[in-house]
C-alpha cells in the first residue's frame, strides 16, 4: 500500500456505518489493521469497521467486512444493502437482483430503484438459526426463544438468533 492512496465511501444502513473500499481494481493489504486504524471515531475517520467490495467467482461481487477491532465478521445485513447500492451507483453491477458472496454464503439482494436512484435494498438473509450451538451461545436446549436468563442481578427474557452473523 505504500505510495498508493486508498479511496473509500462512507455509508450507513440503519446506523451501521462502515467505510467501503472498491477492490475490483486493486486489493486492500492488511484489512484488519486498516479497520483498527480508521474506525475510531475520535482519532480515525470513524465507523463500525471496513467493508471490502471485490470480484467473486460465484456471484456478482464479494463482500468482506472487518469490525473496528480488526476481526472479520461473516455477514452484516445493513452493510450488504450498502454494498448493493455501491455496486449500482458505481455501475459495477446494474441488476435488480444482485448476488453477493459473504462468509455466510451467497446472499440475494433486491435493488429497488426510483427515478434512476437506489431507493431501498432488501436482502434474503436465509433461515434464522435458533439452535444455541449454531449461534453460538452457551445455553442448553434446542432453541433459545423467550427464555428467562439471569444476568447481572436481573432476569431477562431473551431470544438468541443468527442470520449469518450472531
PDB file of N, CA and C in Angstrom, residues 12-78:
ATOM      1  N   UNK A  12     -24.102   4.345   5.631  1.00  0.00           N
ATOM      2  CA  UNK A  12     -24.700   3.640   6.760  1.00  0.00           C
ATOM      3  C   UNK A  12     -26.034   3.051   6.340  1.00  0.00           C
ATOM      4  N   UNK A  13     -26.391   1.962   7.008  1.00  0.00           N
ATOM      5  CA  UNK A  13     -27.705   1.348   6.877  1.00  0.00           C
ATOM      6  C   UNK A  13     -28.229   1.167   8.290  1.00  0.00           C
ATOM      7  N   UNK A  14     -29.300   1.845   8.620  1.00  0.00           N
ATOM      8  CA  UNK A  14     -29.881   1.774   9.970  1.00  0.00           C
ATOM      9  C   UNK A  14     -28.826   2.037  11.050  1.00  0.00           C
ATOM     10  N   UNK A  15     -27.961   3.009  10.800  1.00  0.00           N
ATOM     11  CA  UNK A  15     -26.922   3.484  11.718  1.00  0.00           C
ATOM     12  C   UNK A  15     -25.709   2.572  11.825  1.00  0.00           C
ATOM     13  N   UNK A  16     -25.663   1.440  11.101  1.00  0.00           N
ATOM     14  CA  UNK A  16     -24.405   0.686  10.971  1.00  0.00           C
ATOM     15  C   UNK A  16     -23.587   1.433   9.924  1.00  0.00           C
ATOM     16  N   UNK A  17     -22.510   2.093  10.343  1.00  0.00           N
ATOM     17  CA  UNK A  17     -21.719   2.855   9.371  1.00  0.00           C
ATOM     18  C   UNK A  17     -20.350   2.226   9.180  1.00  0.00           C
ATOM     19  N   UNK A  18     -20.059   1.957   7.932  1.00  0.00           N
ATOM     20  CA  UNK A  18     -18.799   1.326   7.549  1.00  0.00           C
ATOM     21  C   UNK A  18     -18.107   2.176   6.488  1.00  0.00           C
ATOM     22  N   UNK A  19     -16.831   1.919   6.315  1.00  0.00           N
ATOM     23  CA  UNK A  19     -16.038   2.515   5.250  1.00  0.00           C
ATOM     24  C   UNK A  19     -15.925   1.452   4.159  1.00  0.00           C
ATOM     25  N   UNK A  20     -16.374   1.779   2.953  1.00  0.00           N
ATOM     26  CA  UNK A  20     -16.461   0.816   1.858  1.00  0.00           C
ATOM     27  C   UNK A  20     -15.340   1.068   0.858  1.00  0.00           C
ATOM     28  N   UNK A  21     -14.594   0.003   0.529  1.00  0.00           N
ATOM     29  CA  UNK A  21     -13.472   0.090  -0.393  1.00  0.00           C
ATOM     30  C   UNK A  21     -13.751  -0.732  -1.640  1.00  0.00           C
ATOM     31  N   UNK A  22     -13.548  -0.122  -2.805  1.00  0.00           N
ATOM     32  CA  UNK A  22     -13.703  -0.799  -4.087  1.00  0.00           C
ATOM     33  C   UNK A  22     -12.426  -1.586  -4.357  1.00  0.00           C
ATOM     34  N   UNK A  23     -12.520  -2.905  -4.315  1.00  0.00           N
ATOM     35  CA  UNK A  23     -11.362  -3.783  -4.525  1.00  0.00           C
ATOM     36  C   UNK A  23     -11.414  -4.485  -5.877  1.00  0.00           C
ATOM     37  N   UNK A  24     -12.214  -3.966  -6.810  1.00  0.00           N
ATOM     38  CA  UNK A  24     -12.276  -4.577  -8.131  1.00  0.00           C
ATOM     39  C   UNK A  24     -10.986  -4.349  -8.910  1.00  0.00           C
ATOM     40  N   UNK A  25     -10.320  -3.220  -8.684  1.00  0.00           N
ATOM     41  CA  UNK A  25      -9.105  -2.911  -9.431  1.00  0.00           C
ATOM     42  C   UNK A  25      -7.835  -3.201  -8.648  1.00  0.00           C
ATOM     43  N   UNK A  26      -7.883  -3.045  -7.334  1.00  0.00           N
ATOM     44  CA  UNK A  26      -6.691  -3.283  -6.516  1.00  0.00           C
ATOM     45  C   UNK A  26      -7.124  -3.777  -5.141  1.00  0.00           C
ATOM     46  N   UNK A  27      -6.434  -4.797  -4.625  1.00  0.00           N
ATOM     47  CA  UNK A  27      -6.792  -5.313  -3.301  1.00  0.00           C
ATOM     48  C   UNK A  27      -6.335  -4.372  -2.192  1.00  0.00           C
ATOM     49  N   UNK A  28      -6.940  -4.514  -1.037  1.00  0.00           N
ATOM     50  CA  UNK A  28      -6.518  -3.792   0.158  1.00  0.00           C
ATOM     51  C   UNK A  28      -5.628  -4.733   0.955  1.00  0.00           C
ATOM     52  N   UNK A  29      -4.409  -4.308   1.210  1.00  0.00           N
ATOM     53  CA  UNK A  29      -3.479  -5.093   2.008  1.00  0.00           C
ATOM     54  C   UNK A  29      -3.823  -4.924   3.481  1.00  0.00           C
ATOM     55  N   UNK A  30      -3.784  -5.968   4.245  1.00  0.00           N
ATOM     56  CA  UNK A  30      -3.969  -5.951   5.689  1.00  0.00           C
ATOM     57  C   UNK A  30      -5.254  -5.217   6.121  1.00  0.00           C
ATOM     58  N   UNK A  31      -6.416  -5.708   5.705  1.00  0.00           N
ATOM     59  CA  UNK A  31      -7.671  -5.027   6.054  1.00  0.00           C
ATOM     60  C   UNK A  31      -7.935  -5.004   7.562  1.00  0.00           C
ATOM     61  N   UNK A  32      -7.393  -5.977   8.292  1.00  0.00           N
ATOM     62  CA  UNK A  32      -7.589  -5.995   9.744  1.00  0.00           C
ATOM     63  C   UNK A  32      -6.969  -4.742  10.372  1.00  0.00           C
ATOM     64  N   UNK A  33      -5.729  -4.444  10.005  1.00  0.00           N
ATOM     65  CA  UNK A  33      -5.046  -3.260  10.545  1.00  0.00           C
ATOM     66  C   UNK A  33      -5.716  -1.973  10.050  1.00  0.00           C
ATOM     67  N   UNK A  34      -6.185  -1.983   8.824  1.00  0.00           N
ATOM     68  CA  UNK A  34      -6.871  -0.813   8.275  1.00  0.00           C
ATOM     69  C   UNK A  34      -8.132  -0.506   9.077  1.00  0.00           C
ATOM     70  N   UNK A  35      -8.893  -1.543   9.411  1.00  0.00           N
ATOM     71  CA  UNK A  35     -10.118  -1.352  10.203  1.00  0.00           C
ATOM     72  C   UNK A  35      -9.790  -0.757  11.568  1.00  0.00           C
ATOM     73  N   UNK A  36      -8.753  -1.280  12.208  1.00  0.00           N
ATOM     74  CA  UNK A  36      -8.363  -0.770  13.530  1.00  0.00           C
ATOM     75  C   UNK A  36      -7.918   0.686  13.428  1.00  0.00           C
ATOM     76  N   UNK A  37      -7.175   1.020  12.384  1.00  0.00           N
ATOM     77  CA  UNK A  37      -6.645   2.380  12.230  1.00  0.00           C
ATOM     78  C   UNK A  37      -7.733   3.404  11.878  1.00  0.00           C
ATOM     79  N   UNK A  38      -8.680   3.040  11.009  1.00  0.00           N
ATOM     80  CA  UNK A  38      -9.650   4.019  10.523  1.00  0.00           C
ATOM     81  C   UNK A  38     -10.935   4.103  11.341  1.00  0.00           C
ATOM     82  N   UNK A  39     -11.278   3.074  12.087  1.00  0.00           N
ATOM     83  CA  UNK A  39     -12.592   3.010  12.742  1.00  0.00           C
ATOM     84  C   UNK A  39     -12.791   3.924  13.948  1.00  0.00           C
ATOM     85  N   UNK A  40     -11.765   4.244  14.745  1.00  0.00           N
ATOM     86  CA  UNK A  40     -12.027   5.080  15.923  1.00  0.00           C
ATOM     87  C   UNK A  40     -12.678   6.414  15.544  1.00  0.00           C
ATOM     88  N   UNK A  41     -13.709   6.773  16.269  1.00  0.00           N
ATOM     89  CA  UNK A  41     -14.486   7.967  15.940  1.00  0.00           C
ATOM     90  C   UNK A  41     -13.771   9.266  16.320  1.00  0.00           C
ATOM     91  N   UNK A  42     -12.831   9.214  17.247  1.00  0.00           N
ATOM     92  CA  UNK A  42     -12.145  10.445  17.662  1.00  0.00           C
ATOM     93  C   UNK A  42     -10.755  10.588  17.064  1.00  0.00           C
ATOM     94  N   UNK A  43     -10.155   9.475  16.630  1.00  0.00           N
ATOM     95  CA  UNK A  43      -8.795   9.554  16.089  1.00  0.00           C
ATOM     96  C   UNK A  43      -8.700   9.019  14.665  1.00  0.00           C
ATOM     97  N   UNK A  44      -9.759   8.473  14.135  1.00  0.00           N
ATOM     98  CA  UNK A  44      -9.777   7.963  12.765  1.00  0.00           C
ATOM     99  C   UNK A  44     -10.916   8.606  12.001  1.00  0.00           C
ATOM    100  N   UNK A  45     -11.252   8.023  10.886  1.00  0.00           N
ATOM    101  CA  UNK A  45     -12.394   8.506  10.108  1.00  0.00           C
ATOM    102  C   UNK A  45     -13.678   8.234  10.877  1.00  0.00           C
ATOM    103  N   UNK A  46     -13.722   7.090  11.543  1.00  0.00           N
ATOM    104  CA  UNK A  46     -14.873   6.719  12.357  1.00  0.00           C
ATOM    105  C   UNK A  46     -15.834   5.814  11.630  1.00  0.00           C
ATOM    106  N   UNK A  47     -16.183   4.717  12.274  1.00  0.00           N
ATOM    107  CA  UNK A  47     -17.142   3.792  11.703  1.00  0.00           C
ATOM    108  C   UNK A  47     -17.132   2.483  12.461  1.00  0.00           C
ATOM    109  N   UNK A  48     -18.054   1.606  12.100  1.00  0.00           N
ATOM    110  CA  UNK A  48     -18.125   0.289  12.731  1.00  0.00           C
ATOM    111  C   UNK A  48     -17.058  -0.653  12.189  1.00  0.00           C
ATOM    112  N   UNK A  49     -16.389  -0.263  11.116  1.00  0.00           N
ATOM    113  CA  UNK A  49     -15.355  -1.086  10.522  1.00  0.00           C
ATOM    114  C   UNK A  49     -15.214  -0.777   9.053  1.00  0.00           C
ATOM    115  N   UNK A  50     -14.583  -1.700   8.317  1.00  0.00           N
ATOM    116  CA  UNK A  50     -14.408  -1.517   6.878  1.00  0.00           C
ATOM    117  C   UNK A  50     -15.027  -2.693   6.134  1.00  0.00           C
ATOM    118  N   UNK A  51     -15.502  -2.408   4.938  1.00  0.00           N
ATOM    119  CA  UNK A  51     -16.081  -3.422   4.064  1.00  0.00           C
ATOM    120  C   UNK A  51     -15.350  -3.361   2.731  1.00  0.00           C
ATOM    121  N   UNK A  52     -14.865  -4.519   2.292  1.00  0.00           N
ATOM    122  CA  UNK A  52     -14.185  -4.620   1.013  1.00  0.00           C
ATOM    123  C   UNK A  52     -15.157  -5.185  -0.006  1.00  0.00           C
ATOM    124  N   UNK A  53     -15.249  -4.535  -1.157  1.00  0.00           N
ATOM    125  CA  UNK A  53     -16.148  -4.963  -2.231  1.00  0.00           C
ATOM    126  C   UNK A  53     -15.282  -5.340  -3.417  1.00  0.00           C
ATOM    127  N   UNK A  54     -15.346  -6.605  -3.823  1.00  0.00           N
ATOM    128  CA  UNK A  54     -14.484  -7.044  -4.914  1.00  0.00           C
ATOM    129  C   UNK A  54     -15.109  -8.128  -5.755  1.00  0.00           C
ATOM    130  N   UNK A  55     -14.322  -8.639  -6.681  1.00  0.00           N
ATOM    131  CA  UNK A  55     -14.832  -9.667  -7.585  1.00  0.00           C
ATOM    132  C   UNK A  55     -15.062 -10.997  -6.879  1.00  0.00           C
ATOM    133  N   UNK A  56     -15.963 -11.777  -7.451  1.00  0.00           N
ATOM    134  CA  UNK A  56     -16.297 -13.096  -6.926  1.00  0.00           C
ATOM    135  C   UNK A  56     -16.377 -14.068  -8.087  1.00  0.00           C
ATOM    136  N   UNK A  57     -15.997 -15.315  -7.845  1.00  0.00           N
ATOM    137  CA  UNK A  57     -16.128 -16.362  -8.870  1.00  0.00           C
ATOM    138  C   UNK A  57     -17.525 -16.961  -8.899  1.00  0.00           C
ATOM    139  N   UNK A  58     -18.312 -16.748  -7.811  1.00  0.00           N
ATOM    140  CA  UNK A  58     -19.631 -17.376  -7.756  1.00  0.00           C
ATOM    141  C   UNK A  58     -20.798 -16.403  -7.663  1.00  0.00           C
ATOM    142  N   UNK A  59     -20.525 -15.099  -7.653  1.00  0.00           N
ATOM    143  CA  UNK A  59     -21.605 -14.124  -7.507  1.00  0.00           C
ATOM    144  C   UNK A  59     -21.223 -12.846  -8.256  1.00  0.00           C
ATOM    145  N   UNK A  60     -22.081 -11.833  -8.173  1.00  0.00           N
ATOM    146  CA  UNK A  60     -21.800 -10.556  -8.833  1.00  0.00           C
ATOM    147  C   UNK A  60     -20.653  -9.810  -8.161  1.00  0.00           C
ATOM    148  N   UNK A  61     -20.487 -10.042  -6.863  1.00  0.00           N
ATOM    149  CA  UNK A  61     -19.422  -9.389  -6.105  1.00  0.00           C
ATOM    150  C   UNK A  61     -19.202 -10.161  -4.813  1.00  0.00           C
ATOM    151  N   UNK A  62     -18.091  -9.863  -4.159  1.00  0.00           N
ATOM    152  CA  UNK A  62     -17.800 -10.427  -2.852  1.00  0.00           C
ATOM    153  C   UNK A  62     -17.741  -9.289  -1.840  1.00  0.00           C
ATOM    154  N   UNK A  63     -18.247  -9.549  -0.651  1.00  0.00           N
ATOM    155  CA  UNK A  63     -18.193  -8.587   0.441  1.00  0.00           C
ATOM    156  C   UNK A  63     -17.426  -9.219   1.594  1.00  0.00           C
ATOM    157  N   UNK A  64     -16.389  -8.514   2.058  1.00  0.00           N
ATOM    158  CA  UNK A  64     -15.690  -8.928   3.283  1.00  0.00           C
ATOM    159  C   UNK A  64     -15.778  -7.766   4.247  1.00  0.00           C
ATOM    160  N   UNK A  65     -16.146  -8.068   5.488  1.00  0.00           N
ATOM    161  CA  UNK A  65     -16.288  -6.992   6.470  1.00  0.00           C
ATOM    162  C   UNK A  65     -15.377  -7.231   7.661  1.00  0.00           C
ATOM    163  N   UNK A  66     -14.777  -6.146   8.106  1.00  0.00           N
ATOM    164  CA  UNK A  66     -13.871  -6.189   9.240  1.00  0.00           C
ATOM    165  C   UNK A  66     -14.357  -5.203  10.290  1.00  0.00           C
ATOM    166  N   UNK A  67     -14.581  -5.701  11.486  1.00  0.00           N
ATOM    167  CA  UNK A  67     -15.067  -4.880  12.585  1.00  0.00           C
ATOM    168  C   UNK A  67     -13.981  -3.910  13.046  1.00  0.00           C
ATOM    169  N   UNK A  68     -14.356  -2.956  13.867  1.00  0.00           N
ATOM    170  CA  UNK A  68     -13.425  -1.926  14.321  1.00  0.00           C
ATOM    171  C   UNK A  68     -12.240  -2.492  15.097  1.00  0.00           C
ATOM    172  N   UNK A  69     -12.387  -3.710  15.651  1.00  0.00           N
ATOM    173  CA  UNK A  69     -11.274  -4.332  16.378  1.00  0.00           C
ATOM    174  C   UNK A  69     -10.384  -5.172  15.458  1.00  0.00           C
ATOM    175  N   UNK A  70     -10.692  -5.187  14.155  1.00  0.00           N
ATOM    176  CA  UNK A  70      -9.903  -5.934  13.184  1.00  0.00           C
ATOM    177  C   UNK A  70     -10.404  -7.338  12.909  1.00  0.00           C
ATOM    178  N   UNK A  71     -11.354  -7.830  13.705  1.00  0.00           N
ATOM    179  CA  UNK A  71     -11.881  -9.180  13.474  1.00  0.00           C
ATOM    180  C   UNK A  71     -12.768  -9.177  12.229  1.00  0.00           C
ATOM    181  N   UNK A  72     -12.743 -10.305  11.510  1.00  0.00           N
ATOM    182  CA  UNK A  72     -13.570 -10.407  10.305  1.00  0.00           C
ATOM    183  C   UNK A  72     -14.924 -10.979  10.672  1.00  0.00           C
ATOM    184  N   UNK A  73     -15.973 -10.284  10.280  1.00  0.00           N
ATOM    185  CA  UNK A  73     -17.336 -10.747  10.510  1.00  0.00           C
ATOM    186  C   UNK A  73     -17.829 -11.540   9.311  1.00  0.00           C
ATOM    187  N   UNK A  74     -18.769 -12.427   9.574  1.00  0.00           N
ATOM    188  CA  UNK A  74     -19.304 -13.247   8.489  1.00  0.00           C
ATOM    189  C   UNK A  74     -20.264 -12.476   7.599  1.00  0.00           C
ATOM    190  N   UNK A  75     -21.066 -11.615   8.214  1.00  0.00           N
ATOM    191  CA  UNK A  75     -22.173 -11.017   7.462  1.00  0.00           C
ATOM    192  C   UNK A  75     -22.722  -9.836   8.238  1.00  0.00           C
ATOM    193  N   UNK A  76     -23.242  -8.867   7.546  1.00  0.00           N
ATOM    194  CA  UNK A  76     -23.985  -7.755   8.156  1.00  0.00           C
ATOM    195  C   UNK A  76     -25.062  -7.351   7.167  1.00  0.00           C
ATOM    196  N   UNK A  77     -26.308  -7.490   7.559  1.00  0.00           N
ATOM    197  CA  UNK A  77     -27.425  -7.166   6.675  1.00  0.00           C
ATOM    198  C   UNK A  77     -27.440  -5.718   6.241  1.00  0.00           C
ATOM    199  N   UNK A  78     -27.127  -4.802   7.148  1.00  0.00           N
ATOM    200  CA  UNK A  78     -27.102  -3.383   6.788  1.00  0.00           C
ATOM    201  C   UNK A  78     -25.953  -3.088   5.834  1.00  0.00           C
TER     202      UNK A  78
END
